[in-house]
């Protein structure tokens, strides 16, 4: 490819527009009255199977696989936002998955660094760029790093919130825009 061997470059936004575009489509479709997304519960699992097949067949995420990956995540995000029922609800209420949800920001934050370190040989001297072993080891290490981050950094910072009271904004009175100060407050302005 014209990017050469720099896989890190492929993680930047211009090269990840498939996911951004699919997320934008989901937001648009979700806000259109009368627009049915009934096909997502079927398309999501089908896309996941196709994504997994391409991943295993081609030894990693390729351009073709990225579209099916994005559709898979789109279906999961939509289902989570709407609430799952039946077997989906049982699966997503499973304690280990709920814990993954709790540390998900750390997973998001660290996964590219872990995968890059695995692929470049900077982690345990391993040179694992693609394939199922790299995926499994990278996932396990990323979850471990995210769990450490949650317990050592994020949770202590979250506990500081009690020292910073949060007051909900007061709704504007009828006939006045939210950006306009109230008459009583206008006199207090410098």
PDB file of C-alpha atoms in Angstrom:
ATOM      1  CA  UNK A   1       0.000   0.000   0.000  1.00  0.00           C
ATOM      2  CA  UNK A   2       1.045   3.625  -0.340  1.00  0.00           C
ATOM      3  CA  UNK A   3       1.234   3.804   3.463  1.00  0.00           C
ATOM      4  CA  UNK A   4       4.171   1.404   3.444  1.00  0.00           C
ATOM      5  CA  UNK A   5       4.706  -0.602   6.602  1.00  0.00           C
ATOM      6  CA  UNK A   6       3.380   2.094   8.921  1.00  0.00           C
ATOM      7  CA  UNK A   7       0.317   0.416  10.450  1.00  0.00           C
ATOM      8  CA  UNK A   8       0.101   3.182  13.048  1.00  0.00           C
ATOM      9  CA  UNK A   9      -0.789   5.663  10.310  1.00  0.00           C
ATOM     10  CA  UNK A  10      -3.819   3.543   9.409  1.00  0.00           C
ATOM     11  CA  UNK A  11      -5.296   4.218  12.859  1.00  0.00           C
ATOM     12  CA  UNK A  12      -5.675   7.949  12.232  1.00  0.00           C
ATOM     13  CA  UNK A  13      -9.093   9.469  11.464  1.00  0.00           C
ATOM     14  CA  UNK A  14      -8.772   9.849   7.677  1.00  0.00           C
ATOM     15  CA  UNK A  15      -8.121   6.124   7.442  1.00  0.00           C
ATOM     16  CA  UNK A  16     -10.978   5.204   9.811  1.00  0.00           C
ATOM     17  CA  UNK A  17     -13.816   6.952   8.040  1.00  0.00           C
ATOM     18  CA  UNK A  18     -15.843   3.752   7.610  1.00  0.00           C
ATOM     19  CA  UNK A  19     -16.607   3.592  11.332  1.00  0.00           C
ATOM     20  CA  UNK A  20     -17.244   7.308  11.562  1.00  0.00           C
ATOM     21  CA  UNK A  21     -19.577   7.187   8.548  1.00  0.00           C
ATOM     22  CA  UNK A  22     -21.555   4.204   9.826  1.00  0.00           C
ATOM     23  CA  UNK A  23     -21.931   5.898  13.230  1.00  0.00           C
ATOM     24  CA  UNK A  24     -23.185   9.036  11.517  1.00  0.00           C
ATOM     25  CA  UNK A  25     -25.687   7.016   9.471  1.00  0.00           C
ATOM     26  CA  UNK A  26     -26.948   5.349  12.629  1.00  0.00           C
ATOM     27  CA  UNK A  27     -27.467   8.746  14.265  1.00  0.00           C
ATOM     28  CA  UNK A  28     -29.330  10.048  11.210  1.00  0.00           C
ATOM     29  CA  UNK A  29     -31.511   6.975  10.803  1.00  0.00           C
ATOM     30  CA  UNK A  30     -32.282   6.863  14.498  1.00  0.00           C
ATOM     31  CA  UNK A  31     -33.603  10.419  14.472  1.00  0.00           C
ATOM     32  CA  UNK A  32     -35.782  10.154  11.368  1.00  0.00           C
ATOM     33  CA  UNK A  33     -39.464   9.660  12.227  1.00  0.00           C
ATOM     34  CA  UNK A  34     -40.876   6.609  10.516  1.00  0.00           C
ATOM     35  CA  UNK A  35     -37.408   5.338   9.565  1.00  0.00           C
ATOM     36  CA  UNK A  36     -37.297   1.669  10.509  1.00  0.00           C
ATOM     37  CA  UNK A  37     -34.084   0.067  11.704  1.00  0.00           C
ATOM     38  CA  UNK A  38     -35.725  -3.342  11.999  1.00  0.00           C
ATOM     39  CA  UNK A  39     -33.026  -4.860   9.787  1.00  0.00           C
ATOM     40  CA  UNK A  40     -30.239  -4.187  12.325  1.00  0.00           C
ATOM     41  CA  UNK A  41     -30.950  -7.121  14.670  1.00  0.00           C
ATOM     42  CA  UNK A  42     -30.503  -9.454  11.683  1.00  0.00           C
ATOM     43  CA  UNK A  43     -27.748  -7.525   9.889  1.00  0.00           C
ATOM     44  CA  UNK A  44     -25.603  -7.260  13.022  1.00  0.00           C
ATOM     45  CA  UNK A  45     -25.046 -10.992  13.623  1.00  0.00           C
ATOM     46  CA  UNK A  46     -24.710 -11.675   9.882  1.00  0.00           C
ATOM     47  CA  UNK A  47     -22.128  -8.894   9.571  1.00  0.00           C
ATOM     48  CA  UNK A  48     -20.297 -10.276  12.627  1.00  0.00           C
ATOM     49  CA  UNK A  49     -20.045 -13.726  11.039  1.00  0.00           C
ATOM     50  CA  UNK A  50     -18.827 -12.278   7.735  1.00  0.00           C
ATOM     51  CA  UNK A  51     -16.336 -10.066   9.592  1.00  0.00           C
ATOM     52  CA  UNK A  52     -14.989 -13.059  11.552  1.00  0.00           C
ATOM     53  CA  UNK A  53     -14.755 -15.194   8.402  1.00  0.00           C
ATOM     54  CA  UNK A  54     -12.830 -12.507   6.513  1.00  0.00           C
ATOM     55  CA  UNK A  55     -10.626 -11.864   9.541  1.00  0.00           C
ATOM     56  CA  UNK A  56      -9.707 -15.526   9.862  1.00  0.00           C
ATOM     57  CA  UNK A  57      -9.408 -16.126   6.103  1.00  0.00           C
ATOM     58  CA  UNK A  58      -7.276 -13.084   5.331  1.00  0.00           C
ATOM     59  CA  UNK A  59      -5.379 -13.044   8.623  1.00  0.00           C
ATOM     60  CA  UNK A  60      -6.584  -9.698   9.920  1.00  0.00           C
ATOM     61  CA  UNK A  61      -8.772  -6.703   9.287  1.00  0.00           C
ATOM     62  CA  UNK A  62      -8.695  -5.726   5.652  1.00  0.00           C
ATOM     63  CA  UNK A  63     -10.620  -3.020   3.841  1.00  0.00           C
ATOM     64  CA  UNK A  64     -13.487  -5.413   3.152  1.00  0.00           C
ATOM     65  CA  UNK A  65     -13.648  -6.591   6.746  1.00  0.00           C
ATOM     66  CA  UNK A  66     -13.820  -3.030   8.083  1.00  0.00           C
ATOM     67  CA  UNK A  67     -17.263  -2.448   6.600  1.00  0.00           C
ATOM     68  CA  UNK A  68     -18.673  -5.597   8.218  1.00  0.00           C
ATOM     69  CA  UNK A  69     -16.945  -4.705  11.485  1.00  0.00           C
ATOM     70  CA  UNK A  70     -18.590  -1.272  11.413  1.00  0.00           C
ATOM     71  CA  UNK A  71     -22.054  -2.755  10.747  1.00  0.00           C
ATOM     72  CA  UNK A  72     -21.538  -5.201  13.631  1.00  0.00           C
ATOM     73  CA  UNK A  73     -20.700  -2.389  16.043  1.00  0.00           C
ATOM     74  CA  UNK A  74     -23.514  -0.246  14.682  1.00  0.00           C
ATOM     75  CA  UNK A  75     -25.999  -3.012  15.524  1.00  0.00           C
ATOM     76  CA  UNK A  76     -24.526  -3.444  19.006  1.00  0.00           C
ATOM     77  CA  UNK A  77     -24.571   0.277  19.767  1.00  0.00           C
ATOM     78  CA  UNK A  78     -28.148   0.599  18.520  1.00  0.00           C
ATOM     79  CA  UNK A  79     -29.251  -2.420  20.537  1.00  0.00           C
ATOM     80  CA  UNK A  80     -27.536  -1.150  23.678  1.00  0.00           C
ATOM     81  CA  UNK A  81     -29.097   2.300  23.285  1.00  0.00           C
ATOM     82  CA  UNK A  82     -32.573   0.828  22.825  1.00  0.00           C
ATOM     83  CA  UNK A  83     -32.161  -1.983  25.330  1.00  0.00           C
ATOM     84  CA  UNK A  84     -31.842  -5.632  24.508  1.00  0.00           C
ATOM     85  CA  UNK A  85     -34.467  -8.216  25.313  1.00  0.00           C
ATOM     86  CA  UNK A  86     -34.494 -11.995  25.549  1.00  0.00           C
ATOM     87  CA  UNK A  87     -31.183 -13.770  25.046  1.00  0.00           C
ATOM     88  CA  UNK A  88     -29.419 -10.519  24.167  1.00  0.00           C
ATOM     89  CA  UNK A  89     -30.403  -9.040  27.508  1.00  0.00           C
ATOM     90  CA  UNK A  90     -29.187 -12.134  29.348  1.00  0.00           C
ATOM     91  CA  UNK A  91     -25.836 -11.977  27.565  1.00  0.00           C
ATOM     92  CA  UNK A  92     -25.289  -8.256  28.114  1.00  0.00           C
ATOM     93  CA  UNK A  93     -26.287  -8.398  31.776  1.00  0.00           C
ATOM     94  CA  UNK A  94     -23.638 -11.064  32.435  1.00  0.00           C
ATOM     95  CA  UNK A  95     -21.284  -9.760  35.171  1.00  0.00           C
ATOM     96  CA  UNK A  96     -18.018 -10.122  33.199  1.00  0.00           C
ATOM     97  CA  UNK A  97     -19.494  -8.147  30.291  1.00  0.00           C
ATOM     98  CA  UNK A  98     -20.776  -5.474  32.653  1.00  0.00           C
ATOM     99  CA  UNK A  99     -17.247  -5.179  34.050  1.00  0.00           C
ATOM    100  CA  UNK A 100     -15.887  -4.833  30.498  1.00  0.00           C
ATOM    101  CA  UNK A 101     -18.389  -1.999  30.076  1.00  0.00           C
ATOM    102  CA  UNK A 102     -17.090  -0.354  33.240  1.00  0.00           C
ATOM    103  CA  UNK A 103     -13.477  -0.410  31.994  1.00  0.00           C
ATOM    104  CA  UNK A 104     -14.387   0.206  28.346  1.00  0.00           C
ATOM    105  CA  UNK A 105     -12.841   3.675  28.215  1.00  0.00           C
ATOM    106  CA  UNK A 106      -9.485   2.171  29.156  1.00  0.00           C
ATOM    107  CA  UNK A 107      -9.933  -0.532  26.519  1.00  0.00           C
ATOM    108  CA  UNK A 108     -10.625   2.169  23.949  1.00  0.00           C
ATOM    109  CA  UNK A 109      -7.701   4.242  25.151  1.00  0.00           C
ATOM    110  CA  UNK A 110      -5.031   1.513  25.305  1.00  0.00           C
ATOM    111  CA  UNK A 111      -5.935  -1.065  22.639  1.00  0.00           C
ATOM    112  CA  UNK A 112      -4.054   0.552  19.749  1.00  0.00           C
ATOM    113  CA  UNK A 113      -0.919   0.946  21.852  1.00  0.00           C
ATOM    114  CA  UNK A 114      -1.018  -2.705  22.948  1.00  0.00           C
ATOM    115  CA  UNK A 115      -1.611  -3.974  19.412  1.00  0.00           C
ATOM    116  CA  UNK A 116       1.151  -1.738  18.058  1.00  0.00           C
ATOM    117  CA  UNK A 117       3.551  -2.976  20.745  1.00  0.00           C
ATOM    118  CA  UNK A 118       2.648  -6.588  19.915  1.00  0.00           C
ATOM    119  CA  UNK A 119       3.148  -6.071  16.192  1.00  0.00           C
ATOM    120  CA  UNK A 120       6.451  -4.248  16.549  1.00  0.00           C
ATOM    121  CA  UNK A 121       8.009  -6.705  18.984  1.00  0.00           C
ATOM    122  CA  UNK A 122       8.121  -4.151  21.791  1.00  0.00           C
ATOM    123  CA  UNK A 123       5.970  -6.279  24.070  1.00  0.00           C
ATOM    124  CA  UNK A 124       7.654  -9.405  25.460  1.00  0.00           C
ATOM    125  CA  UNK A 125       9.758  -9.596  22.277  1.00  0.00           C
ATOM    126  CA  UNK A 126       6.761 -11.013  20.402  1.00  0.00           C
ATOM    127  CA  UNK A 127       6.173 -10.113  16.766  1.00  0.00           C
ATOM    128  CA  UNK A 128       2.469 -10.834  16.363  1.00  0.00           C
ATOM    129  CA  UNK A 129       0.894  -8.589  13.761  1.00  0.00           C
ATOM    130  CA  UNK A 130      -2.331 -10.305  12.780  1.00  0.00           C
ATOM    131  CA  UNK A 131      -4.336 -13.461  13.180  1.00  0.00           C
ATOM    132  CA  UNK A 132      -6.272 -15.089  15.975  1.00  0.00           C
ATOM    133  CA  UNK A 133      -3.316 -15.520  18.413  1.00  0.00           C
ATOM    134  CA  UNK A 134      -2.507 -11.798  18.138  1.00  0.00           C
ATOM    135  CA  UNK A 135      -6.177 -10.912  18.611  1.00  0.00           C
ATOM    136  CA  UNK A 136      -6.546 -13.089  21.713  1.00  0.00           C
ATOM    137  CA  UNK A 137      -3.279 -12.027  23.346  1.00  0.00           C
ATOM    138  CA  UNK A 138      -3.856  -8.369  22.468  1.00  0.00           C
ATOM    139  CA  UNK A 139      -7.366  -8.518  23.908  1.00  0.00           C
ATOM    140  CA  UNK A 140      -6.175 -10.134  27.154  1.00  0.00           C
ATOM    141  CA  UNK A 141      -3.357  -7.613  27.633  1.00  0.00           C
ATOM    142  CA  UNK A 142      -5.612  -4.678  26.765  1.00  0.00           C
ATOM    143  CA  UNK A 143      -8.241  -5.796  29.295  1.00  0.00           C
ATOM    144  CA  UNK A 144      -5.541  -6.213  31.967  1.00  0.00           C
ATOM    145  CA  UNK A 145      -4.107  -2.738  31.285  1.00  0.00           C
ATOM    146  CA  UNK A 146      -7.600  -1.194  31.219  1.00  0.00           C
ATOM    147  CA  UNK A 147      -8.509  -2.889  34.524  1.00  0.00           C
ATOM    148  CA  UNK A 148      -5.339  -1.529  36.136  1.00  0.00           C
ATOM    149  CA  UNK A 149      -6.101   1.905  34.731  1.00  0.00           C
ATOM    150  CA  UNK A 150      -9.650   1.752  36.105  1.00  0.00           C
ATOM    151  CA  UNK A 151      -8.629   0.779  39.628  1.00  0.00           C
ATOM    152  CA  UNK A 152      -5.442   2.881  39.900  1.00  0.00           C
ATOM    153  CA  UNK A 153      -6.367   6.032  37.928  1.00  0.00           C
ATOM    154  CA  UNK A 154     -10.013   6.376  36.891  1.00  0.00           C
ATOM    155  CA  UNK A 155     -11.772   5.186  40.071  1.00  0.00           C
ATOM    156  CA  UNK A 156      -9.714   7.410  42.413  1.00  0.00           C
ATOM    157  CA  UNK A 157     -10.389  10.396  40.134  1.00  0.00           C
ATOM    158  CA  UNK A 158     -14.113   9.539  40.026  1.00  0.00           C
ATOM    159  CA  UNK A 159     -14.165   9.532  43.827  1.00  0.00           C
ATOM    160  CA  UNK A 160     -13.064  13.181  43.783  1.00  0.00           C
ATOM    161  CA  UNK A 161     -16.370  14.161  42.172  1.00  0.00           C
ATOM    162  CA  UNK A 162     -17.992  14.447  45.585  1.00  0.00           C
ATOM    163  CA  UNK A 163     -15.859  17.537  46.219  1.00  0.00           C
ATOM    164  CA  UNK A 164     -17.229  19.291  43.127  1.00  0.00           C
ATOM    165  CA  UNK A 165     -20.985  19.813  43.433  1.00  0.00           C
ATOM    166  CA  UNK A 166     -22.962  19.753  40.238  1.00  0.00           C
ATOM    167  CA  UNK A 167     -25.976  22.009  39.854  1.00  0.00           C
ATOM    168  CA  UNK A 168     -28.351  21.317  37.013  1.00  0.00           C
ATOM    169  CA  UNK A 169     -28.955  24.337  34.758  1.00  0.00           C
ATOM    170  CA  UNK A 170     -32.225  26.135  35.352  1.00  0.00           C
ATOM    171  CA  UNK A 171     -34.655  25.921  32.440  1.00  0.00           C
ATOM    172  CA  UNK A 172     -35.333  29.289  30.779  1.00  0.00           C
ATOM    173  CA  UNK A 173     -38.733  30.881  31.234  1.00  0.00           C
ATOM    174  CA  UNK A 174     -41.134  30.926  28.359  1.00  0.00           C
ATOM    175  CA  UNK A 175     -40.516  33.587  25.699  1.00  0.00           C
ATOM    176  CA  UNK A 176     -36.782  33.905  26.362  1.00  0.00           C
ATOM    177  CA  UNK A 177     -33.929  32.032  24.740  1.00  0.00           C
ATOM    178  CA  UNK A 178     -31.520  30.090  26.939  1.00  0.00           C
ATOM    179  CA  UNK A 179     -28.638  32.311  25.783  1.00  0.00           C
ATOM    180  CA  UNK A 180     -30.323  35.497  27.079  1.00  0.00           C
ATOM    181  CA  UNK A 181     -29.685  36.354  30.722  1.00  0.00           C
ATOM    182  CA  UNK A 182     -32.663  36.745  32.973  1.00  0.00           C
ATOM    183  CA  UNK A 183     -33.552  40.357  33.877  1.00  0.00           C
ATOM    184  CA  UNK A 184     -32.613  39.829  37.536  1.00  0.00           C
ATOM    185  CA  UNK A 185     -29.205  38.470  36.565  1.00  0.00           C
ATOM    186  CA  UNK A 186     -28.481  41.150  33.922  1.00  0.00           C
ATOM    187  CA  UNK A 187     -27.859  43.747  36.644  1.00  0.00           C
ATOM    188  CA  UNK A 188     -25.244  41.489  38.217  1.00  0.00           C
ATOM    189  CA  UNK A 189     -23.215  41.290  35.017  1.00  0.00           C
ATOM    190  CA  UNK A 190     -20.034  43.440  34.877  1.00  0.00           C
TER     191      UNK A 190
END
